[in-house]
Amino acid sequence: MAEPKPISQVDVGNLKGLFFDIDDTFSTHGKIRPEAYQAAWRLYEAGKILVPLTGRPAGWCDHMARMWPVHAVVGENGAFYYLMKNGKMHKHYTVQDHHPAEYAERMARIEQEILACVPGARVASDQPWRQFDLAIDHCEDVPPLSRDDIQRIVDIFRKHGAHVRVSSVHVNGWFGEYDKLTAVRLFVRRELGMDLDACNADFVFIGDSPNDEPLFSFFTKSVGVANVRDYASFIKIGPAFITRERHGMGFVELADHILTAR
């Protein structure tokens, strides 16, 4: 991963909105600090479009879309986005050929192999609220796995033909041709009436881990919180810019930069 530039060099004039990861970007060690949540509210009230992009499950995303100061939520690494319109929940899916029974059988085989081959690995505690992927915990509710063990989990997913991404807490695998960027494109086209390629510079993305790599690669104004450096060996294309602060305080740092530049 190349060394990013400081966020003071990001041109945020006339910025329309912010896409952001949640775990260890918006949150700090599993908690959303008041400073970060207030920063989201400040951006929202300033008229910025706010959309979290997460590997977290559908059940969590329903709550976020209803309760948080956001315009939509992308969940399960791009399988869908949820948003509220006129007080009603609307759900849009990027998966066009989902076969639940077939996928469940294939995921069960992958799960069995991972748990047999990687001591200490466990299915993520939020798995019951997922619709499309399998999440393996590598540090959230289990002692942290080694980099070699994480890579072994990645290799098992890939051996079975699944797409796989590593987040700061989980290894997520799924079947289907989509990722977070796929869902962002769909949201921008359907909800904003814009082409994301043409309006790339109107948005900033901020993240922290390997599952954010498609966004780091695409957005010209991609930002990493300082702890993205912890995953430098897993990331080929990293963010263009980086905060001084780690985790949620890095999110606050970016929010302050955006709001000061208005």
PDB file of C-alpha atoms in Angstrom:
ATOM      1  CA  MET A   1       0.000   0.000   0.000  1.00  0.00           C
ATOM      2  CA  ALA A   2       1.428   3.363  -1.059  1.00  0.00           C
ATOM      3  CA  GLU A   3       1.705   6.101   1.555  1.00  0.00           C
ATOM      4  CA  PRO A   4      -1.414   8.321   1.467  1.00  0.00           C
ATOM      5  CA  LYS A   5      -1.403  12.114   1.637  1.00  0.00           C
ATOM      6  CA  PRO A   6      -2.752  14.019   4.681  1.00  0.00           C
ATOM      7  CA  ILE A   7      -6.458  14.859   4.525  1.00  0.00           C
ATOM      8  CA  SER A   8      -5.644  18.552   4.641  1.00  0.00           C
ATOM      9  CA  GLN A   9      -4.910  18.120   0.923  1.00  0.00           C
ATOM     10  CA  VAL A  10      -8.377  16.753   0.055  1.00  0.00           C
ATOM     11  CA  ASP A  11     -10.415  19.299  -1.903  1.00  0.00           C
ATOM     12  CA  VAL A  12     -13.834  19.124  -0.235  1.00  0.00           C
ATOM     13  CA  GLY A  13     -15.306  22.297  -1.680  1.00  0.00           C
ATOM     14  CA  ASN A  14     -18.766  21.702  -3.220  1.00  0.00           C
ATOM     15  CA  LEU A  15     -18.794  18.176  -1.808  1.00  0.00           C
ATOM     16  CA  LYS A  16     -22.186  16.468  -2.129  1.00  0.00           C
ATOM     17  CA  GLY A  17     -21.724  13.615   0.298  1.00  0.00           C
ATOM     18  CA  LEU A  18     -19.784  11.022   2.211  1.00  0.00           C
ATOM     19  CA  PHE A  19     -19.754   7.232   2.010  1.00  0.00           C
ATOM     20  CA  PHE A  20     -18.223   5.629   5.092  1.00  0.00           C
ATOM     21  CA  ASP A  21     -17.351   2.270   6.595  1.00  0.00           C
ATOM     22  CA  ILE A  22     -18.626   1.574  10.112  1.00  0.00           C
ATOM     23  CA  ASP A  23     -16.420  -0.847  12.079  1.00  0.00           C
ATOM     24  CA  ASP A  24     -13.212   0.861  13.220  1.00  0.00           C
ATOM     25  CA  THR A  25     -13.877   3.799  10.879  1.00  0.00           C
ATOM     26  CA  PHE A  26     -17.025   5.271  12.410  1.00  0.00           C
ATOM     27  CA  SER A  27     -16.764   3.142  15.549  1.00  0.00           C
ATOM     28  CA  THR A  28     -13.879   2.820  18.000  1.00  0.00           C
ATOM     29  CA  HIS A  29     -13.162  -0.631  19.429  1.00  0.00           C
ATOM     30  CA  GLY A  30     -16.780  -1.691  19.002  1.00  0.00           C
ATOM     31  CA  LYS A  31     -18.397   1.507  20.285  1.00  0.00           C
ATOM     32  CA  ILE A  32     -19.677   4.595  18.472  1.00  0.00           C
ATOM     33  CA  ARG A  33     -18.268   7.505  20.406  1.00  0.00           C
ATOM     34  CA  PRO A  34     -20.454  10.600  20.918  1.00  0.00           C
ATOM     35  CA  GLU A  35     -17.973  12.702  18.942  1.00  0.00           C
ATOM     36  CA  ALA A  36     -18.392  10.489  15.860  1.00  0.00           C
ATOM     37  CA  TYR A  37     -22.175  10.304  16.077  1.00  0.00           C
ATOM     38  CA  GLN A  38     -22.393  14.060  16.554  1.00  0.00           C
ATOM     39  CA  ALA A  39     -20.087  14.531  13.554  1.00  0.00           C
ATOM     40  CA  ALA A  40     -22.522  12.483  11.458  1.00  0.00           C
ATOM     41  CA  TRP A  41     -25.388  14.672  12.640  1.00  0.00           C
ATOM     42  CA  ARG A  42     -23.425  17.826  11.812  1.00  0.00           C
ATOM     43  CA  LEU A  43     -22.775  16.576   8.271  1.00  0.00           C
ATOM     44  CA  TYR A  44     -26.394  15.492   7.853  1.00  0.00           C
ATOM     45  CA  GLU A  45     -27.749  18.832   9.040  1.00  0.00           C
ATOM     46  CA  ALA A  46     -25.310  20.611   6.717  1.00  0.00           C
ATOM     47  CA  GLY A  47     -27.062  18.892   3.803  1.00  0.00           C
ATOM     48  CA  LYS A  48     -24.403  16.308   2.994  1.00  0.00           C
ATOM     49  CA  ILE A  49     -25.544  12.916   1.689  1.00  0.00           C
ATOM     50  CA  LEU A  50     -24.459  10.280   4.229  1.00  0.00           C
ATOM     51  CA  VAL A  51     -24.386   6.563   3.429  1.00  0.00           C
ATOM     52  CA  PRO A  52     -22.595   3.966   5.592  1.00  0.00           C
ATOM     53  CA  LEU A  53     -21.188   0.972   3.697  1.00  0.00           C
ATOM     54  CA  THR A  54     -20.808  -2.057   5.919  1.00  0.00           C
ATOM     55  CA  GLY A  55     -20.302  -5.788   6.016  1.00  0.00           C
ATOM     56  CA  ARG A  56     -22.806  -5.958   8.860  1.00  0.00           C
ATOM     57  CA  PRO A  57     -26.049  -7.933   8.489  1.00  0.00           C
ATOM     58  CA  ALA A  58     -29.430  -6.986   7.092  1.00  0.00           C
ATOM     59  CA  GLY A  59     -30.991  -6.936  10.549  1.00  0.00           C
ATOM     60  CA  TRP A  60     -28.554  -4.301  11.745  1.00  0.00           C
ATOM     61  CA  CYS A  61     -28.986  -2.236   8.573  1.00  0.00           C
ATOM     62  CA  ASP A  62     -32.742  -2.008   9.082  1.00  0.00           C
ATOM     63  CA  HIS A  63     -32.101  -0.286  12.412  1.00  0.00           C
ATOM     64  CA  MET A  64     -29.430   2.027  10.988  1.00  0.00           C
ATOM     65  CA  ALA A  65     -31.609   3.164   8.081  1.00  0.00           C
ATOM     66  CA  ARG A  66     -34.472   3.945  10.467  1.00  0.00           C
ATOM     67  CA  MET A  67     -32.610   5.512  13.382  1.00  0.00           C
ATOM     68  CA  TRP A  68     -29.332   7.035  12.201  1.00  0.00           C
ATOM     69  CA  PRO A  69     -28.767  10.423  10.494  1.00  0.00           C
ATOM     70  CA  VAL A  70     -28.169   8.771   7.109  1.00  0.00           C
ATOM     71  CA  HIS A  71     -29.804   8.756   3.679  1.00  0.00           C
ATOM     72  CA  ALA A  72     -29.324   5.014   3.087  1.00  0.00           C
ATOM     73  CA  VAL A  73     -27.298   2.041   4.334  1.00  0.00           C
ATOM     74  CA  VAL A  74     -25.365  -0.444   2.183  1.00  0.00           C
ATOM     75  CA  GLY A  75     -25.081  -3.804   3.934  1.00  0.00           C
ATOM     76  CA  GLU A  76     -23.502  -7.257   3.733  1.00  0.00           C
ATOM     77  CA  ASN A  77     -20.664  -5.892   1.580  1.00  0.00           C
ATOM     78  CA  GLY A  78     -22.948  -4.608  -1.152  1.00  0.00           C
ATOM     79  CA  ALA A  79     -25.770  -7.157  -1.343  1.00  0.00           C
ATOM     80  CA  PHE A  80     -28.348  -4.389  -0.840  1.00  0.00           C
ATOM     81  CA  TYR A  81     -29.099  -0.885   0.306  1.00  0.00           C
ATOM     82  CA  TYR A  82     -31.927   0.173   2.606  1.00  0.00           C
ATOM     83  CA  LEU A  83     -33.415   3.643   2.913  1.00  0.00           C
ATOM     84  CA  MET A  84     -36.410   5.426   4.377  1.00  0.00           C
ATOM     85  CA  LYS A  85     -38.812   7.342   2.122  1.00  0.00           C
ATOM     86  CA  ASN A  86     -41.788   9.189   3.546  1.00  0.00           C
ATOM     87  CA  GLY A  87     -41.456   7.222   6.763  1.00  0.00           C
ATOM     88  CA  LYS A  88     -41.417   3.831   5.014  1.00  0.00           C
ATOM     89  CA  MET A  89     -38.567   1.348   4.571  1.00  0.00           C
ATOM     90  CA  HIS A  90     -37.448   0.619   0.993  1.00  0.00           C
ATOM     91  CA  LYS A  91     -35.051  -2.230   0.207  1.00  0.00           C
ATOM     92  CA  HIS A  92     -33.087  -2.596  -3.022  1.00  0.00           C
ATOM     93  CA  TYR A  93     -30.926  -5.617  -3.850  1.00  0.00           C
ATOM     94  CA  THR A  94     -27.901  -5.950  -6.110  1.00  0.00           C
ATOM     95  CA  VAL A  95     -28.247  -9.749  -6.119  1.00  0.00           C
ATOM     96  CA  GLN A  96     -30.252 -10.781  -9.182  1.00  0.00           C
ATOM     97  CA  ASP A  97     -29.810 -14.556  -9.171  1.00  0.00           C
ATOM     98  CA  HIS A  98     -29.829 -15.468  -5.490  1.00  0.00           C
ATOM     99  CA  HIS A  99     -30.597 -19.134  -4.797  1.00  0.00           C
ATOM    100  CA  PRO A 100     -30.975 -19.386  -0.996  1.00  0.00           C
ATOM    101  CA  ALA A 101     -31.208 -23.181  -0.681  1.00  0.00           C
ATOM    102  CA  GLU A 102     -28.240 -23.852  -2.966  1.00  0.00           C
ATOM    103  CA  TYR A 103     -26.131 -21.136  -1.366  1.00  0.00           C
ATOM    104  CA  ALA A 104     -26.973 -22.376   2.141  1.00  0.00           C
ATOM    105  CA  GLU A 105     -25.645 -25.839   1.283  1.00  0.00           C
ATOM    106  CA  ARG A 106     -22.433 -24.426  -0.191  1.00  0.00           C
ATOM    107  CA  MET A 107     -21.927 -22.072   2.743  1.00  0.00           C
ATOM    108  CA  ALA A 108     -22.462 -24.921   5.197  1.00  0.00           C
ATOM    109  CA  ARG A 109     -19.621 -26.847   3.547  1.00  0.00           C
ATOM    110  CA  ILE A 110     -17.361 -23.793   3.689  1.00  0.00           C
ATOM    111  CA  GLU A 111     -18.225 -23.167   7.330  1.00  0.00           C
ATOM    112  CA  GLN A 112     -17.501 -26.782   8.240  1.00  0.00           C
ATOM    113  CA  GLU A 113     -14.106 -26.702   6.529  1.00  0.00           C
ATOM    114  CA  ILE A 114     -13.066 -23.379   8.068  1.00  0.00           C
ATOM    115  CA  LEU A 115     -13.972 -24.436  11.594  1.00  0.00           C
ATOM    116  CA  ALA A 116     -12.157 -27.751  11.119  1.00  0.00           C
ATOM    117  CA  CYS A 117      -9.013 -26.240   9.606  1.00  0.00           C
ATOM    118  CA  VAL A 118      -8.591 -23.004  11.560  1.00  0.00           C
ATOM    119  CA  PRO A 119      -8.567 -23.501  15.345  1.00  0.00           C
ATOM    120  CA  GLY A 120     -10.038 -20.488  17.097  1.00  0.00           C
ATOM    121  CA  ALA A 121     -12.198 -19.400  14.162  1.00  0.00           C
ATOM    122  CA  ARG A 122     -15.900 -19.023  14.891  1.00  0.00           C
ATOM    123  CA  VAL A 123     -18.985 -18.024  12.958  1.00  0.00           C
ATOM    124  CA  ALA A 124     -19.710 -14.358  13.717  1.00  0.00           C
ATOM    125  CA  SER A 125     -22.282 -13.705  16.413  1.00  0.00           C
ATOM    126  CA  ASP A 126     -24.324 -11.544  14.018  1.00  0.00           C
ATOM    127  CA  GLN A 127     -24.720 -14.383  11.484  1.00  0.00           C
ATOM    128  CA  PRO A 128     -28.410 -15.079  12.378  1.00  0.00           C
ATOM    129  CA  TRP A 129     -29.353 -11.652  10.985  1.00  0.00           C
ATOM    130  CA  ARG A 130     -27.584 -12.138   7.645  1.00  0.00           C
ATOM    131  CA  GLN A 131     -29.309 -12.891   4.337  1.00  0.00           C
ATOM    132  CA  PHE A 132     -26.515 -13.322   1.813  1.00  0.00           C
ATOM    133  CA  ASP A 133     -23.082 -14.008   3.296  1.00  0.00           C
ATOM    134  CA  LEU A 134     -21.142 -16.051   5.809  1.00  0.00           C
ATOM    135  CA  ALA A 135     -19.126 -14.077   8.361  1.00  0.00           C
ATOM    136  CA  ILE A 136     -16.224 -15.662  10.232  1.00  0.00           C
ATOM    137  CA  ASP A 137     -15.082 -13.835  13.355  1.00  0.00           C
ATOM    138  CA  HIS A 138     -11.338 -13.201  13.477  1.00  0.00           C
ATOM    139  CA  CYS A 139     -11.187 -10.888  16.508  1.00  0.00           C
ATOM    140  CA  GLU A 140     -14.564  -9.499  17.600  1.00  0.00           C
ATOM    141  CA  ASP A 141     -15.747 -12.159  20.060  1.00  0.00           C
ATOM    142  CA  VAL A 142     -12.764 -14.504  19.779  1.00  0.00           C
ATOM    143  CA  PRO A 143      -9.060 -14.061  20.571  1.00  0.00           C
ATOM    144  CA  PRO A 144      -7.426 -12.420  17.525  1.00  0.00           C
ATOM    145  CA  LEU A 145      -6.403 -14.873  14.825  1.00  0.00           C
ATOM    146  CA  SER A 146      -2.979 -14.650  13.227  1.00  0.00           C
ATOM    147  CA  ARG A 147      -2.501 -13.165   9.763  1.00  0.00           C
ATOM    148  CA  ASP A 148      -1.748 -16.685   8.516  1.00  0.00           C
ATOM    149  CA  ASP A 149      -5.029 -18.005   9.921  1.00  0.00           C
ATOM    150  CA  ILE A 150      -6.969 -15.143   8.352  1.00  0.00           C
ATOM    151  CA  GLN A 151      -5.331 -15.904   5.016  1.00  0.00           C
ATOM    152  CA  ARG A 152      -6.221 -19.586   5.438  1.00  0.00           C
ATOM    153  CA  ILE A 153      -9.893 -18.614   5.861  1.00  0.00           C
ATOM    154  CA  VAL A 154      -9.691 -16.431   2.751  1.00  0.00           C
ATOM    155  CA  ASP A 155      -8.168 -19.307   0.779  1.00  0.00           C
ATOM    156  CA  ILE A 156     -10.930 -21.724   1.821  1.00  0.00           C
ATOM    157  CA  PHE A 157     -13.652 -19.316   0.706  1.00  0.00           C
ATOM    158  CA  ARG A 158     -11.915 -18.839  -2.644  1.00  0.00           C
ATOM    159  CA  LYS A 159     -11.397 -22.563  -3.128  1.00  0.00           C
ATOM    160  CA  HIS A 160     -15.175 -22.958  -3.048  1.00  0.00           C
ATOM    161  CA  GLY A 161     -15.712 -20.174  -5.579  1.00  0.00           C
ATOM    162  CA  ALA A 162     -16.894 -17.519  -3.131  1.00  0.00           C
ATOM    163  CA  HIS A 163     -16.000 -13.853  -3.134  1.00  0.00           C
ATOM    164  CA  VAL A 164     -14.278 -12.868   0.092  1.00  0.00           C
ATOM    165  CA  ARG A 165     -13.310  -9.698   1.927  1.00  0.00           C
ATOM    166  CA  VAL A 166     -11.493  -9.121   5.210  1.00  0.00           C
ATOM    167  CA  SER A 167     -12.867  -6.431   7.522  1.00  0.00           C
ATOM    168  CA  SER A 168     -11.449  -5.228  10.815  1.00  0.00           C
ATOM    169  CA  VAL A 169     -13.535  -7.847  12.663  1.00  0.00           C
ATOM    170  CA  HIS A 170     -14.714 -10.526  10.201  1.00  0.00           C
ATOM    171  CA  VAL A 171     -13.864 -12.475   7.081  1.00  0.00           C
ATOM    172  CA  ASN A 172     -16.959 -12.338   4.862  1.00  0.00           C
ATOM    173  CA  GLY A 173     -17.680 -14.663   1.948  1.00  0.00           C
ATOM    174  CA  TRP A 174     -20.566 -14.680  -0.522  1.00  0.00           C
ATOM    175  CA  PHE A 175     -21.709 -15.892  -3.926  1.00  0.00           C
ATOM    176  CA  GLY A 176     -22.679 -13.273  -6.494  1.00  0.00           C
ATOM    177  CA  GLU A 177     -20.999 -10.590  -8.571  1.00  0.00           C
ATOM    178  CA  TYR A 178     -21.191  -7.574  -6.290  1.00  0.00           C
ATOM    179  CA  ASP A 179     -19.303  -5.576  -3.682  1.00  0.00           C
ATOM    180  CA  LYS A 180     -19.807  -2.319  -1.798  1.00  0.00           C
ATOM    181  CA  LEU A 181     -19.071  -0.276  -4.924  1.00  0.00           C
ATOM    182  CA  THR A 182     -21.790  -2.127  -6.875  1.00  0.00           C
ATOM    183  CA  ALA A 183     -24.390  -1.033  -4.332  1.00  0.00           C
ATOM    184  CA  VAL A 184     -23.073   2.539  -4.246  1.00  0.00           C
ATOM    185  CA  ARG A 185     -23.461   2.753  -8.033  1.00  0.00           C
ATOM    186  CA  LEU A 186     -27.036   1.481  -7.766  1.00  0.00           C
ATOM    187  CA  PHE A 187     -27.881   3.963  -5.005  1.00  0.00           C
ATOM    188  CA  VAL A 188     -26.415   6.942  -6.861  1.00  0.00           C
ATOM    189  CA  ARG A 189     -28.201   6.027 -10.093  1.00  0.00           C
ATOM    190  CA  ARG A 190     -31.619   5.193  -8.604  1.00  0.00           C
ATOM    191  CA  GLU A 191     -31.851   7.682  -5.765  1.00  0.00           C
ATOM    192  CA  LEU A 192     -29.794  10.623  -6.998  1.00  0.00           C
ATOM    193  CA  GLY A 193     -30.251  10.251 -10.760  1.00  0.00           C
ATOM    194  CA  MET A 194     -26.507  10.508 -11.302  1.00  0.00           C
ATOM    195  CA  ASP A 195     -23.767   8.438 -12.904  1.00  0.00           C
ATOM    196  CA  LEU A 196     -21.092   7.661 -10.316  1.00  0.00           C
ATOM    197  CA  ASP A 197     -18.257   7.702 -12.844  1.00  0.00           C
ATOM    198  CA  ALA A 198     -19.227  11.225 -13.868  1.00  0.00           C
ATOM    199  CA  CYS A 199     -19.658  12.528 -10.306  1.00  0.00           C
ATOM    200  CA  ASN A 200     -16.794  10.677  -8.585  1.00  0.00           C
ATOM    201  CA  ALA A 201     -15.244  13.905  -7.303  1.00  0.00           C
ATOM    202  CA  ASP A 202     -18.525  14.988  -5.680  1.00  0.00           C
ATOM    203  CA  PHE A 203     -18.107  12.369  -2.950  1.00  0.00           C
ATOM    204  CA  VAL A 204     -15.592  11.263  -0.344  1.00  0.00           C
ATOM    205  CA  PHE A 205     -15.197   7.704   0.918  1.00  0.00           C
ATOM    206  CA  ILE A 206     -13.564   6.871   4.260  1.00  0.00           C
ATOM    207  CA  GLY A 207     -12.659   3.368   5.440  1.00  0.00           C
ATOM    208  CA  ASP A 208     -10.070   1.314   7.267  1.00  0.00           C
ATOM    209  CA  SER A 209      -9.674  -2.267   6.046  1.00  0.00           C
ATOM    210  CA  PRO A 210      -9.219  -4.638   3.075  1.00  0.00           C
ATOM    211  CA  ASN A 211     -12.945  -4.909   2.334  1.00  0.00           C
ATOM    212  CA  ASP A 212     -12.838  -1.191   1.521  1.00  0.00           C
ATOM    213  CA  GLU A 213     -10.268  -1.663  -1.250  1.00  0.00           C
ATOM    214  CA  PRO A 214     -12.775  -1.369  -4.158  1.00  0.00           C
ATOM    215  CA  LEU A 215     -13.774   2.045  -2.783  1.00  0.00           C
ATOM    216  CA  PHE A 216     -10.184   3.132  -2.144  1.00  0.00           C
ATOM    217  CA  SER A 217      -9.396   2.188  -5.729  1.00  0.00           C
ATOM    218  CA  PHE A 218     -12.404   3.923  -7.291  1.00  0.00           C
ATOM    219  CA  PHE A 219     -12.855   7.210  -5.454  1.00  0.00           C
ATOM    220  CA  THR A 220     -10.364   9.960  -6.238  1.00  0.00           C
ATOM    221  CA  LYS A 221     -11.154  11.362  -2.775  1.00  0.00           C
ATOM    222  CA  SER A 222     -10.688   8.169  -0.791  1.00  0.00           C
ATOM    223  CA  VAL A 223      -9.596   8.517   2.826  1.00  0.00           C
ATOM    224  CA  GLY A 224      -8.305   6.011   5.342  1.00  0.00           C
ATOM    225  CA  VAL A 225      -8.470   6.486   9.086  1.00  0.00           C
ATOM    226  CA  ALA A 226      -4.965   6.119  10.522  1.00  0.00           C
ATOM    227  CA  ASN A 227      -5.496   2.485  11.558  1.00  0.00           C
ATOM    228  CA  VAL A 228      -5.750   1.476   7.890  1.00  0.00           C
ATOM    229  CA  ARG A 229      -1.985   1.092   8.152  1.00  0.00           C
ATOM    230  CA  ASP A 230      -2.596  -1.967  10.362  1.00  0.00           C
ATOM    231  CA  TYR A 231      -3.780  -3.789   7.217  1.00  0.00           C
ATOM    232  CA  ALA A 232      -1.169  -2.510   4.775  1.00  0.00           C
ATOM    233  CA  SER A 233       0.000  -6.061   4.013  1.00  0.00           C
ATOM    234  CA  PHE A 234      -3.558  -7.062   3.001  1.00  0.00           C
ATOM    235  CA  ILE A 235      -4.276  -4.006   0.818  1.00  0.00           C
ATOM    236  CA  LYS A 236      -2.830  -3.529  -2.672  1.00  0.00           C
ATOM    237  CA  ILE A 237      -4.573  -0.243  -3.468  1.00  0.00           C
ATOM    238  CA  GLY A 238      -5.043   1.904  -0.399  1.00  0.00           C
ATOM    239  CA  PRO A 239      -6.625   5.301   0.212  1.00  0.00           C
ATOM    240  CA  ALA A 240      -5.356   8.454  -1.463  1.00  0.00           C
ATOM    241  CA  PHE A 241      -5.487  10.372   1.824  1.00  0.00           C
ATOM    242  CA  ILE A 242      -5.219   9.525   5.514  1.00  0.00           C
ATOM    243  CA  THR A 243      -6.273  11.044   8.839  1.00  0.00           C
ATOM    244  CA  ARG A 244      -3.960  11.662  11.763  1.00  0.00           C
ATOM    245  CA  GLU A 245      -6.446  10.074  14.168  1.00  0.00           C
ATOM    246  CA  ARG A 246      -7.472   6.437  14.402  1.00  0.00           C
ATOM    247  CA  HIS A 247     -10.949   4.895  14.271  1.00  0.00           C
ATOM    248  CA  GLY A 248     -13.955   7.135  14.969  1.00  0.00           C
ATOM    249  CA  MET A 249     -11.831  10.148  15.796  1.00  0.00           C
ATOM    250  CA  GLY A 250     -10.444   9.933  12.265  1.00  0.00           C
ATOM    251  CA  PHE A 251     -14.033  10.174  11.024  1.00  0.00           C
ATOM    252  CA  VAL A 252     -14.472  13.271  13.203  1.00  0.00           C
ATOM    253  CA  GLU A 253     -11.273  14.737  11.768  1.00  0.00           C
ATOM    254  CA  LEU A 254     -12.591  14.322   8.213  1.00  0.00           C
ATOM    255  CA  ALA A 255     -16.008  15.741   9.164  1.00  0.00           C
ATOM    256  CA  ASP A 256     -14.349  18.812  10.678  1.00  0.00           C
ATOM    257  CA  HIS A 257     -12.306  19.290   7.494  1.00  0.00           C
ATOM    258  CA  ILE A 258     -15.442  19.071   5.325  1.00  0.00           C
ATOM    259  CA  LEU A 259     -17.496  21.431   7.458  1.00  0.00           C
ATOM    260  CA  THR A 260     -14.697  23.973   7.872  1.00  0.00           C
ATOM    261  CA  ALA A 261     -14.280  24.151   4.094  1.00  0.00           C
ATOM    262  CA  ARG A 262     -17.890  25.150   3.432  1.00  0.00           C
TER     263      ARG A 262
END
